[in-house]
């Protein structure tokens, strides 16, 4: 991993792993079902514990816990949620004077309007809904710049151009009543799962994530972070093709994969699986890099997360022409302990990168508390929300 990414990831972890223990219930949409993960984050002792893992068919099957979570996270697929972070600039009409609180509220409102005008059409197109069927689960200030300089609260300062970096998650209105029933459980966060993975390791611009029969490419830049493109590469088709070549049912194939990972298959079977995987990865890389090349990006740093039965291999990096996302290895390098409990037997550190990312994700920015309160007051007037 490049030194720049390691350094930025270390800074990210140092910001996240602070304070009292947090209890998480993560509800993650996967292939039409929902994976539930109970976890804790103990910043003082540098410990992440995965306590329990199970899968349910629908949200109504999620049952109340004996101890409520301090944060309930709904990580939805890209077809149900659209998370975007963008920079909007507002020029002051009274440059040369100090910013009053009344003017600041007006500037925040203008920034919100600019953000919604830019991203609301993008969101309803992405989610395939009409404007009136679009809701917002959250919006918040992530950064403020006054004439290009970072600042926490611009009130009392002079400047010409105020820029807000805002992050919001849009959802289809049909999702709202399904999630609203959990309000009494504690603070709720609704996010697009892939966008959290894309933001999980600072310093990389591109993340590639197969999801639901297709593959999503996310782009993270200074001015904007959002889904960039969808390409027709299906990780499930790769698995099905290998099963078909070997004439195996699903259960037998799962047992074969365990033996393959342990180096306990014949040379012929190993070569057959390796050849199929390598062809598929090279096909994926070709499509990804062709899409990125159209942006004019030079030597892009591309990260991949492949949520399939095969454990990541070092040799894949050359096939993919990129890095494999391994948050479990990153937190281990920073002396954080990842514990997996007996009831979480289905959890895999290398396969469930999204769970680790959701635990590490920065859901709030306390230093912009005042501005976020102003922003949310204005939001209620403009768009239906959770």
mmCIF file of C-alpha atoms in Angstrom:
data_model
loop_
_atom_site.group_PDB
_atom_site.id
_atom_site.type_symbol
_atom_site.label_atom_id
_atom_site.label_comp_id
_atom_site.label_asym_id
_atom_site.label_seq_id
_atom_site.Cartn_x
_atom_site.Cartn_y
_atom_site.Cartn_z
ATOM 1 C CA UNK A 1 0.000 0.000 0.000
ATOM 2 C CA UNK A 2 1.391 3.470 -0.888
ATOM 3 C CA UNK A 3 2.888 5.409 2.040
ATOM 4 C CA UNK A 4 0.501 8.327 1.471
ATOM 5 C CA UNK A 5 -2.535 6.072 1.884
ATOM 6 C CA UNK A 6 -1.058 4.418 5.000
ATOM 7 C CA UNK A 7 -0.387 7.816 6.589
ATOM 8 C CA UNK A 8 -3.881 9.135 5.816
ATOM 9 C CA UNK A 9 -5.485 5.914 7.030
ATOM 10 C CA UNK A 10 -3.544 6.235 10.309
ATOM 11 C CA UNK A 11 -4.857 9.788 10.742
ATOM 12 C CA UNK A 12 -8.374 8.553 10.013
ATOM 13 C CA UNK A 13 -8.109 5.796 12.616
ATOM 14 C CA UNK A 14 -6.726 8.169 15.218
ATOM 15 C CA UNK A 15 -9.785 10.387 14.738
ATOM 16 C CA UNK A 16 -12.266 7.523 14.956
ATOM 17 C CA UNK A 17 -10.877 5.426 17.810
ATOM 18 C CA UNK A 18 -11.474 7.800 20.676
ATOM 19 C CA UNK A 19 -13.872 8.008 23.584
ATOM 20 C CA UNK A 20 -16.203 5.566 25.288
ATOM 21 C CA UNK A 21 -17.288 2.196 23.977
ATOM 22 C CA UNK A 22 -19.899 2.349 21.231
ATOM 23 C CA UNK A 23 -22.448 -0.419 20.568
ATOM 24 C CA UNK A 24 -23.426 -0.922 16.938
ATOM 25 C CA UNK A 25 -26.212 -2.776 15.225
ATOM 26 C CA UNK A 26 -25.440 -2.839 11.519
ATOM 27 C CA UNK A 27 -28.239 -3.811 9.139
ATOM 28 C CA UNK A 28 -26.638 -4.333 5.748
ATOM 29 C CA UNK A 29 -28.586 -5.066 2.583
ATOM 30 C CA UNK A 30 -27.011 -7.899 0.597
ATOM 31 C CA UNK A 31 -28.548 -9.549 -2.459
ATOM 32 C CA UNK A 32 -32.112 -8.812 -1.379
ATOM 33 C CA UNK A 33 -31.590 -9.985 2.223
ATOM 34 C CA UNK A 34 -30.220 -8.239 5.327
ATOM 35 C CA UNK A 35 -27.063 -9.197 7.223
ATOM 36 C CA UNK A 36 -27.258 -8.161 10.880
ATOM 37 C CA UNK A 37 -24.059 -7.533 12.810
ATOM 38 C CA UNK A 38 -23.782 -6.602 16.481
ATOM 39 C CA UNK A 39 -20.421 -5.030 17.259
ATOM 40 C CA UNK A 40 -18.655 -2.787 19.761
ATOM 41 C CA UNK A 41 -15.905 -0.226 19.339
ATOM 42 C CA UNK A 42 -13.708 0.464 22.366
ATOM 43 C CA UNK A 43 -11.516 3.418 21.442
ATOM 44 C CA UNK A 44 -9.632 3.556 24.724
ATOM 45 C CA UNK A 45 -8.409 -0.038 24.473
ATOM 46 C CA UNK A 46 -8.181 -0.132 20.666
ATOM 47 C CA UNK A 47 -10.599 -2.997 20.280
ATOM 48 C CA UNK A 48 -13.289 -3.841 17.728
ATOM 49 C CA UNK A 49 -15.483 -6.790 18.697
ATOM 50 C CA UNK A 50 -17.847 -8.556 16.302
ATOM 51 C CA UNK A 51 -20.345 -10.078 18.731
ATOM 52 C CA UNK A 52 -23.083 -11.638 16.629
ATOM 53 C CA UNK A 53 -23.919 -12.194 12.967
ATOM 54 C CA UNK A 54 -27.061 -13.469 11.287
ATOM 55 C CA UNK A 55 -29.181 -12.925 8.181
ATOM 56 C CA UNK A 56 -32.896 -12.123 7.849
ATOM 57 C CA UNK A 57 -35.149 -11.962 4.815
ATOM 58 C CA UNK A 58 -36.707 -8.542 5.474
ATOM 59 C CA UNK A 59 -36.426 -5.551 7.786
ATOM 60 C CA UNK A 60 -39.541 -6.563 9.719
ATOM 61 C CA UNK A 61 -37.589 -9.618 10.897
ATOM 62 C CA UNK A 62 -35.119 -7.432 12.828
ATOM 63 C CA UNK A 63 -35.920 -7.902 16.523
ATOM 64 C CA UNK A 64 -35.287 -5.587 19.458
ATOM 65 C CA UNK A 65 -32.107 -6.321 21.397
ATOM 66 C CA UNK A 66 -31.900 -6.700 25.173
ATOM 67 C CA UNK A 67 -29.423 -3.809 25.180
ATOM 68 C CA UNK A 68 -30.069 -0.998 22.753
ATOM 69 C CA UNK A 69 -27.266 0.067 20.395
ATOM 70 C CA UNK A 70 -25.687 3.486 20.709
ATOM 71 C CA UNK A 71 -25.840 3.593 16.913
ATOM 72 C CA UNK A 72 -28.136 1.746 14.514
ATOM 73 C CA UNK A 73 -26.797 1.722 10.957
ATOM 74 C CA UNK A 74 -28.772 0.844 7.858
ATOM 75 C CA UNK A 75 -26.330 0.222 5.008
ATOM 76 C CA UNK A 76 -28.455 0.007 1.886
ATOM 77 C CA UNK A 77 -27.569 -1.017 -1.641
ATOM 78 C CA UNK A 78 -26.967 1.541 -4.355
ATOM 79 C CA UNK A 79 -30.494 0.963 -5.683
ATOM 80 C CA UNK A 80 -32.134 2.139 -2.429
ATOM 81 C CA UNK A 81 -29.743 4.842 -1.162
ATOM 82 C CA UNK A 82 -27.505 7.469 -2.728
ATOM 83 C CA UNK A 83 -24.803 9.040 -0.559
ATOM 84 C CA UNK A 84 -22.896 11.981 -2.003
ATOM 85 C CA UNK A 85 -20.383 14.486 -0.677
ATOM 86 C CA UNK A 86 -19.882 17.716 -2.593
ATOM 87 C CA UNK A 87 -18.342 21.173 -2.249
ATOM 88 C CA UNK A 88 -20.616 24.175 -2.839
ATOM 89 C CA UNK A 89 -19.408 27.781 -2.854
ATOM 90 C CA UNK A 90 -21.441 30.838 -1.859
ATOM 91 C CA UNK A 91 -20.214 34.368 -2.589
ATOM 92 C CA UNK A 92 -20.975 37.020 0.022
ATOM 93 C CA UNK A 93 -22.647 40.233 -1.016
ATOM 94 C CA UNK A 94 -21.153 42.013 2.009
ATOM 95 C CA UNK A 95 -17.485 41.108 1.613
ATOM 96 C CA UNK A 96 -15.291 43.358 3.731
ATOM 97 C CA UNK A 97 -17.480 43.030 6.826
ATOM 98 C CA UNK A 98 -17.576 40.392 9.525
ATOM 99 C CA UNK A 99 -20.044 37.533 9.066
ATOM 100 C CA UNK A 100 -22.936 37.815 11.505
ATOM 101 C CA UNK A 101 -24.936 34.818 12.726
ATOM 102 C CA UNK A 102 -27.967 36.012 10.743
ATOM 103 C CA UNK A 103 -25.885 36.241 7.550
ATOM 104 C CA UNK A 104 -24.297 32.858 8.281
ATOM 105 C CA UNK A 105 -27.726 31.226 8.449
ATOM 106 C CA UNK A 106 -28.551 32.763 5.083
ATOM 107 C CA UNK A 107 -25.269 31.555 3.588
ATOM 108 C CA UNK A 108 -25.914 28.042 4.887
ATOM 109 C CA UNK A 109 -29.361 28.137 3.287
ATOM 110 C CA UNK A 110 -27.897 29.222 -0.064
ATOM 111 C CA UNK A 111 -25.298 26.459 0.170
ATOM 112 C CA UNK A 112 -28.038 23.917 0.849
ATOM 113 C CA UNK A 113 -30.066 25.136 -2.139
ATOM 114 C CA UNK A 114 -26.993 24.881 -4.368
ATOM 115 C CA UNK A 115 -26.271 21.358 -3.131
ATOM 116 C CA UNK A 116 -29.862 20.187 -3.647
ATOM 117 C CA UNK A 117 -30.100 21.746 -7.108
ATOM 118 C CA UNK A 118 -26.945 19.891 -8.105
ATOM 119 C CA UNK A 119 -27.538 16.491 -6.520
ATOM 120 C CA UNK A 120 -31.281 15.967 -6.186
ATOM 121 C CA UNK A 121 -31.699 15.251 -9.960
ATOM 122 C CA UNK A 122 -28.652 12.980 -9.791
ATOM 123 C CA UNK A 123 -30.197 11.079 -6.853
ATOM 124 C CA UNK A 124 -33.642 10.517 -8.335
ATOM 125 C CA UNK A 125 -32.057 9.321 -11.587
ATOM 126 C CA UNK A 126 -29.713 6.968 -9.709
ATOM 127 C CA UNK A 127 -32.546 5.547 -7.568
ATOM 128 C CA UNK A 128 -35.035 5.436 -10.429
ATOM 129 C CA UNK A 129 -37.723 7.464 -8.629
ATOM 130 C CA UNK A 130 -39.631 10.665 -9.297
ATOM 131 C CA UNK A 131 -38.638 13.865 -7.506
ATOM 132 C CA UNK A 132 -41.698 13.660 -5.233
ATOM 133 C CA UNK A 133 -40.694 10.120 -4.212
ATOM 134 C CA UNK A 134 -37.254 11.209 -3.012
ATOM 135 C CA UNK A 135 -36.470 11.635 0.699
ATOM 136 C CA UNK A 136 -33.331 12.551 2.591
ATOM 137 C CA UNK A 137 -32.066 10.535 5.541
ATOM 138 C CA UNK A 138 -29.422 13.026 6.620
ATOM 139 C CA UNK A 139 -27.309 15.977 5.570
ATOM 140 C CA UNK A 140 -24.384 17.518 7.387
ATOM 141 C CA UNK A 141 -21.455 19.885 7.077
ATOM 142 C CA UNK A 142 -18.140 18.057 6.709
ATOM 143 C CA UNK A 143 -15.852 21.031 6.112
ATOM 144 C CA UNK A 144 -16.013 24.832 5.816
ATOM 145 C CA UNK A 145 -13.622 27.017 3.836
ATOM 146 C CA UNK A 146 -13.463 30.813 3.950
ATOM 147 C CA UNK A 147 -11.536 32.076 0.921
ATOM 148 C CA UNK A 148 -9.900 28.650 0.703
ATOM 149 C CA UNK A 149 -8.894 28.427 4.396
ATOM 150 C CA UNK A 150 -10.440 25.815 6.700
ATOM 151 C CA UNK A 151 -12.519 27.238 9.520
ATOM 152 C CA UNK A 152 -14.945 25.757 12.078
ATOM 153 C CA UNK A 153 -17.382 28.665 12.539
ATOM 154 C CA UNK A 154 -17.131 31.603 10.107
ATOM 155 C CA UNK A 155 -19.220 33.937 12.310
ATOM 156 C CA UNK A 156 -17.122 36.981 13.242
ATOM 157 C CA UNK A 157 -14.670 36.553 10.347
ATOM 158 C CA UNK A 158 -14.359 38.502 7.121
ATOM 159 C CA UNK A 159 -14.050 36.978 3.656
ATOM 160 C CA UNK A 160 -15.530 36.926 0.172
ATOM 161 C CA UNK A 161 -16.211 33.253 -0.627
ATOM 162 C CA UNK A 162 -17.619 30.686 1.787
ATOM 163 C CA UNK A 163 -17.498 27.042 0.721
ATOM 164 C CA UNK A 164 -19.326 24.178 2.409
ATOM 165 C CA UNK A 165 -18.499 20.512 1.949
ATOM 166 C CA UNK A 166 -21.847 18.793 2.519
ATOM 167 C CA UNK A 167 -22.616 15.086 2.758
ATOM 168 C CA UNK A 168 -26.132 13.734 2.278
ATOM 169 C CA UNK A 169 -27.922 10.450 1.772
ATOM 170 C CA UNK A 170 -31.029 10.340 -0.393
ATOM 171 C CA UNK A 171 -33.440 7.400 -0.268
ATOM 172 C CA UNK A 172 -36.619 6.360 -2.042
ATOM 173 C CA UNK A 173 -39.662 7.480 -0.044
ATOM 174 C CA UNK A 174 -40.804 3.833 0.192
ATOM 175 C CA UNK A 175 -37.804 3.113 2.431
ATOM 176 C CA UNK A 176 -38.794 5.698 5.063
ATOM 177 C CA UNK A 177 -41.587 3.800 6.894
ATOM 178 C CA UNK A 178 -39.491 0.610 6.964
ATOM 179 C CA UNK A 179 -36.692 2.380 8.838
ATOM 180 C CA UNK A 180 -38.750 4.866 10.859
ATOM 181 C CA UNK A 181 -40.110 2.068 13.069
ATOM 182 C CA UNK A 182 -36.631 1.719 14.593
ATOM 183 C CA UNK A 183 -36.405 5.334 15.818
ATOM 184 C CA UNK A 184 -37.020 4.376 19.437
ATOM 185 C CA UNK A 185 -33.966 2.076 19.406
ATOM 186 C CA UNK A 186 -31.461 4.930 19.296
ATOM 187 C CA UNK A 187 -29.641 7.178 16.791
ATOM 188 C CA UNK A 188 -30.191 5.950 13.229
ATOM 189 C CA UNK A 189 -27.799 6.427 10.328
ATOM 190 C CA UNK A 190 -28.790 5.475 6.773
ATOM 191 C CA UNK A 191 -26.026 5.269 4.194
ATOM 192 C CA UNK A 192 -25.228 3.811 0.806
ATOM 193 C CA UNK A 193 -22.978 0.888 1.716
ATOM 194 C CA UNK A 194 -20.613 1.276 -1.240
ATOM 195 C CA UNK A 195 -19.999 4.964 -0.543
ATOM 196 C CA UNK A 196 -18.820 4.090 2.979
ATOM 197 C CA UNK A 197 -16.333 1.585 1.580
ATOM 198 C CA UNK A 198 -15.140 4.224 -0.874
ATOM 199 C CA UNK A 199 -14.517 6.665 1.993
ATOM 200 C CA UNK A 200 -12.929 4.096 4.309
ATOM 201 C CA UNK A 201 -9.299 4.439 3.289
ATOM 202 C CA UNK A 202 -8.335 8.021 2.547
ATOM 203 C CA UNK A 203 -5.936 8.756 -0.276
ATOM 204 C CA UNK A 204 -7.438 6.530 -2.989
ATOM 205 C CA UNK A 205 -9.647 8.079 -5.655
ATOM 206 C CA UNK A 206 -11.311 4.945 -7.055
ATOM 207 C CA UNK A 207 -13.087 1.999 -5.438
ATOM 208 C CA UNK A 208 -14.510 -0.932 -7.399
ATOM 209 C CA UNK A 209 -17.293 -2.934 -5.760
ATOM 210 C CA UNK A 210 -19.297 -5.780 -7.361
ATOM 211 C CA UNK A 211 -22.883 -5.569 -6.102
ATOM 212 C CA UNK A 212 -26.098 -7.351 -7.044
ATOM 213 C CA UNK A 213 -25.113 -8.736 -10.441
ATOM 214 C CA UNK A 214 -23.223 -5.655 -11.576
ATOM 215 C CA UNK A 215 -20.133 -3.670 -10.537
ATOM 216 C CA UNK A 216 -20.011 -0.135 -9.150
ATOM 217 C CA UNK A 217 -17.110 2.295 -9.475
ATOM 218 C CA UNK A 218 -16.931 5.014 -6.809
ATOM 219 C CA UNK A 219 -14.830 8.153 -7.137
ATOM 220 C CA UNK A 220 -13.577 10.227 -4.177
ATOM 221 C CA UNK A 221 -12.178 13.675 -4.942
ATOM 222 C CA UNK A 222 -11.650 16.950 -3.121
ATOM 223 C CA UNK A 223 -14.659 18.519 -4.808
ATOM 224 C CA UNK A 224 -16.957 15.479 -4.862
ATOM 225 C CA UNK A 225 -17.339 11.866 -3.696
ATOM 226 C CA UNK A 226 -20.073 9.698 -5.216
ATOM 227 C CA UNK A 227 -20.870 6.764 -7.467
ATOM 228 C CA UNK A 228 -19.048 7.305 -10.757
ATOM 229 C CA UNK A 229 -20.208 4.504 -13.028
ATOM 230 C CA UNK A 230 -21.833 1.087 -13.183
ATOM 231 C CA UNK A 231 -20.319 -1.595 -15.421
ATOM 232 C CA UNK A 232 -21.742 -5.015 -16.411
ATOM 233 C CA UNK A 233 -19.373 -7.354 -14.546
ATOM 234 C CA UNK A 234 -21.038 -9.966 -12.327
ATOM 235 C CA UNK A 235 -18.944 -11.634 -9.615
ATOM 236 C CA UNK A 236 -21.715 -14.186 -9.126
ATOM 237 C CA UNK A 237 -21.460 -15.229 -12.768
ATOM 238 C CA UNK A 238 -17.796 -16.073 -12.229
ATOM 239 C CA UNK A 239 -18.680 -18.402 -9.360
ATOM 240 C CA UNK A 240 -21.544 -19.973 -11.310
ATOM 241 C CA UNK A 241 -19.279 -20.586 -14.314
ATOM 242 C CA UNK A 242 -16.710 -22.451 -12.206
ATOM 243 C CA UNK A 243 -19.473 -24.512 -10.593
ATOM 244 C CA UNK A 244 -20.824 -25.342 -14.040
ATOM 245 C CA UNK A 245 -17.392 -26.366 -15.354
ATOM 246 C CA UNK A 246 -16.964 -28.721 -12.400
ATOM 247 C CA UNK A 247 -20.607 -29.963 -12.448
ATOM 248 C CA UNK A 248 -21.046 -29.259 -8.717
ATOM 249 C CA UNK A 249 -24.071 -28.297 -6.659
ATOM 250 C CA UNK A 250 -23.833 -25.297 -4.307
ATOM 251 C CA UNK A 251 -23.069 -27.257 -1.138
ATOM 252 C CA UNK A 252 -20.360 -29.398 -2.737
ATOM 253 C CA UNK A 253 -18.831 -26.335 -4.373
ATOM 254 C CA UNK A 254 -18.613 -24.571 -0.983
ATOM 255 C CA UNK A 255 -16.733 -27.583 0.422
ATOM 256 C CA UNK A 256 -14.422 -27.541 -2.603
ATOM 257 C CA UNK A 257 -13.588 -23.867 -2.042
ATOM 258 C CA UNK A 258 -12.524 -24.657 1.532
ATOM 259 C CA UNK A 259 -10.186 -27.337 0.223
ATOM 260 C CA UNK A 260 -8.914 -25.014 -2.511
ATOM 261 C CA UNK A 261 -8.113 -22.307 0.039
ATOM 262 C CA UNK A 262 -6.299 -24.890 2.187
ATOM 263 C CA UNK A 263 -4.241 -26.155 -0.793
ATOM 264 C CA UNK A 264 -5.915 -29.574 -0.640
ATOM 265 C CA UNK A 265 -7.183 -29.956 -4.225
ATOM 266 C CA UNK A 266 -5.569 -31.663 -7.192
ATOM 267 C CA UNK A 267 -3.263 -29.725 -9.490
ATOM 268 C CA UNK A 268 -5.809 -29.982 -12.313
ATOM 269 C CA UNK A 269 -8.625 -28.498 -10.206
ATOM 270 C CA UNK A 270 -6.346 -25.769 -8.856
ATOM 271 C CA UNK A 271 -5.277 -24.771 -12.384
ATOM 272 C CA UNK A 272 -8.877 -24.763 -13.610
ATOM 273 C CA UNK A 273 -10.039 -22.472 -10.779
ATOM 274 C CA UNK A 274 -6.972 -20.207 -11.042
ATOM 275 C CA UNK A 275 -7.346 -19.835 -14.801
ATOM 276 C CA UNK A 276 -11.035 -18.944 -14.505
ATOM 277 C CA UNK A 277 -10.375 -16.415 -11.732
ATOM 278 C CA UNK A 278 -7.484 -14.799 -13.572
ATOM 279 C CA UNK A 279 -9.475 -14.427 -16.806
ATOM 280 C CA UNK A 280 -12.349 -12.880 -14.880
ATOM 281 C CA UNK A 281 -10.134 -10.459 -12.949
ATOM 282 C CA UNK A 282 -8.366 -9.328 -16.113
ATOM 283 C CA UNK A 283 -11.760 -8.766 -17.753
ATOM 284 C CA UNK A 284 -12.886 -6.703 -14.751
ATOM 285 C CA UNK A 285 -9.682 -4.651 -14.746
ATOM 286 C CA UNK A 286 -10.000 -3.990 -18.464
ATOM 287 C CA UNK A 287 -13.529 -2.616 -18.078
ATOM 288 C CA UNK A 288 -12.641 -0.557 -14.991
ATOM 289 C CA UNK A 289 -9.528 1.049 -16.429
ATOM 290 C CA UNK A 290 -11.271 1.758 -19.749
ATOM 291 C CA UNK A 291 -14.029 3.631 -17.869
ATOM 292 C CA UNK A 292 -11.524 5.571 -15.768
ATOM 293 C CA UNK A 293 -9.352 6.423 -18.786
ATOM 294 C CA UNK A 294 -12.233 8.419 -20.280
ATOM 295 C CA UNK A 295 -11.866 10.909 -17.409
ATOM 296 C CA UNK A 296 -8.274 11.621 -18.408
ATOM 297 C CA UNK A 297 -6.930 10.274 -15.092
ATOM 298 C CA UNK A 298 -3.240 9.375 -15.287
ATOM 299 C CA UNK A 299 -1.960 6.290 -13.426
ATOM 300 C CA UNK A 300 -5.091 6.005 -11.246
ATOM 301 C CA UNK A 301 -4.894 4.295 -7.859
ATOM 302 C CA UNK A 302 -7.754 1.775 -7.965
ATOM 303 C CA UNK A 303 -8.913 -0.288 -4.989
ATOM 304 C CA UNK A 304 -11.102 -3.380 -5.247
ATOM 305 C CA UNK A 305 -13.327 -5.238 -2.815
ATOM 306 C CA UNK A 306 -14.564 -8.597 -4.117
ATOM 307 C CA UNK A 307 -17.229 -10.064 -1.860
ATOM 308 C CA UNK A 308 -17.127 -13.649 -3.135
ATOM 309 C CA UNK A 309 -15.991 -17.040 -1.757
ATOM 310 C CA UNK A 310 -12.332 -16.702 -2.764
ATOM 311 C CA UNK A 311 -9.782 -15.319 -0.303
ATOM 312 C CA UNK A 312 -7.783 -12.392 -1.775
ATOM 313 C CA UNK A 313 -4.411 -13.355 -3.227
ATOM 314 C CA UNK A 314 -1.340 -11.170 -3.709
ATOM 315 C CA UNK A 315 -1.160 -12.262 -7.358
ATOM 316 C CA UNK A 316 -4.515 -10.614 -8.039
ATOM 317 C CA UNK A 317 -3.008 -7.136 -7.776
ATOM 318 C CA UNK A 318 -1.195 -7.516 -11.102
ATOM 319 C CA UNK A 319 -4.306 -8.943 -12.767
ATOM 320 C CA UNK A 320 -6.444 -6.090 -11.467
ATOM 321 C CA UNK A 321 -3.816 -3.361 -11.888
ATOM 322 C CA UNK A 322 -4.802 -2.072 -8.479
ATOM 323 C CA UNK A 323 -4.921 -2.632 -4.723
ATOM 324 C CA UNK A 324 -7.152 -4.958 -2.718
ATOM 325 C CA UNK A 325 -9.079 -3.210 0.058
ATOM 326 C CA UNK A 326 -8.004 -4.775 3.392
ATOM 327 C CA UNK A 327 -9.198 -2.638 6.295
ATOM 328 C CA UNK A 328 -8.618 -5.545 8.665
ATOM 329 C CA UNK A 329 -4.899 -5.432 7.852
ATOM 330 C CA UNK A 330 -4.809 -1.637 8.125
ATOM 331 C CA UNK A 331 -6.261 -1.561 11.640
ATOM 332 C CA UNK A 332 -3.984 -4.426 12.678
ATOM 333 C CA UNK A 333 -0.947 -2.402 11.589
ATOM 334 C CA UNK A 334 -2.171 0.352 13.903
ATOM 335 C CA UNK A 335 -2.330 -2.111 16.837
ATOM 336 C CA UNK A 336 -6.108 -2.367 16.925
ATOM 337 C CA UNK A 337 -7.488 -5.741 17.930
ATOM 338 C CA UNK A 338 -10.323 -7.281 15.918
ATOM 339 C CA UNK A 339 -12.171 -9.892 17.982
ATOM 340 C CA UNK A 340 -14.774 -12.268 16.536
ATOM 341 C CA UNK A 341 -17.201 -13.865 19.020
ATOM 342 C CA UNK A 342 -18.689 -17.352 18.939
ATOM 343 C CA UNK A 343 -22.057 -16.058 17.709
ATOM 344 C CA UNK A 344 -20.361 -14.314 14.787
ATOM 345 C CA UNK A 345 -19.050 -17.453 13.126
ATOM 346 C CA UNK A 346 -20.305 -16.278 9.727
ATOM 347 C CA UNK A 347 -18.139 -13.154 9.848
ATOM 348 C CA UNK A 348 -15.021 -13.091 7.673
ATOM 349 C CA UNK A 349 -12.514 -10.271 8.170
ATOM 350 C CA UNK A 350 -11.390 -10.292 4.531
ATOM 351 C CA UNK A 351 -14.848 -10.785 3.033
ATOM 352 C CA UNK A 352 -16.789 -8.434 5.330
ATOM 353 C CA UNK A 353 -14.765 -5.299 4.700
ATOM 354 C CA UNK A 354 -18.002 -3.311 4.569
ATOM 355 C CA UNK A 355 -18.774 -4.112 8.232
ATOM 356 C CA UNK A 356 -15.363 -2.846 9.341
ATOM 357 C CA UNK A 357 -15.807 0.270 7.201
ATOM 358 C CA UNK A 358 -19.248 0.930 8.699
ATOM 359 C CA UNK A 359 -17.812 0.734 12.221
ATOM 360 C CA UNK A 360 -14.947 3.090 11.350
ATOM 361 C CA UNK A 361 -17.098 5.558 9.414
ATOM 362 C CA UNK A 362 -17.402 9.099 10.756
ATOM 363 C CA UNK A 363 -21.173 9.615 11.012
ATOM 364 C CA UNK A 364 -21.024 13.001 12.702
ATOM 365 C CA UNK A 365 -18.715 15.986 12.867
ATOM 366 C CA UNK A 366 -19.146 17.579 16.327
ATOM 367 C CA UNK A 367 -16.908 20.528 15.488
ATOM 368 C CA UNK A 368 -19.579 21.721 13.030
ATOM 369 C CA UNK A 369 -22.426 21.200 15.505
ATOM 370 C CA UNK A 370 -23.810 24.731 15.248
ATOM 371 C CA UNK A 371 -23.733 24.787 11.444
ATOM 372 C CA UNK A 372 -25.360 21.352 11.265
ATOM 373 C CA UNK A 373 -28.210 22.500 13.497
ATOM 374 C CA UNK A 374 -28.767 25.456 11.177
ATOM 375 C CA UNK A 375 -28.539 23.184 8.137
ATOM 376 C CA UNK A 376 -31.086 20.689 9.450
ATOM 377 C CA UNK A 377 -33.569 23.406 10.367
ATOM 378 C CA UNK A 378 -33.453 24.639 6.791
ATOM 379 C CA UNK A 379 -33.594 21.089 5.401
ATOM 380 C CA UNK A 380 -36.996 20.428 6.984
ATOM 381 C CA UNK A 381 -38.493 23.181 4.852
ATOM 382 C CA UNK A 382 -37.058 21.914 1.583
ATOM 383 C CA UNK A 383 -37.281 18.133 1.302
ATOM 384 C CA UNK A 384 -39.098 15.232 3.022
ATOM 385 C CA UNK A 385 -36.783 13.395 5.367
ATOM 386 C CA UNK A 386 -36.499 10.643 7.958
#
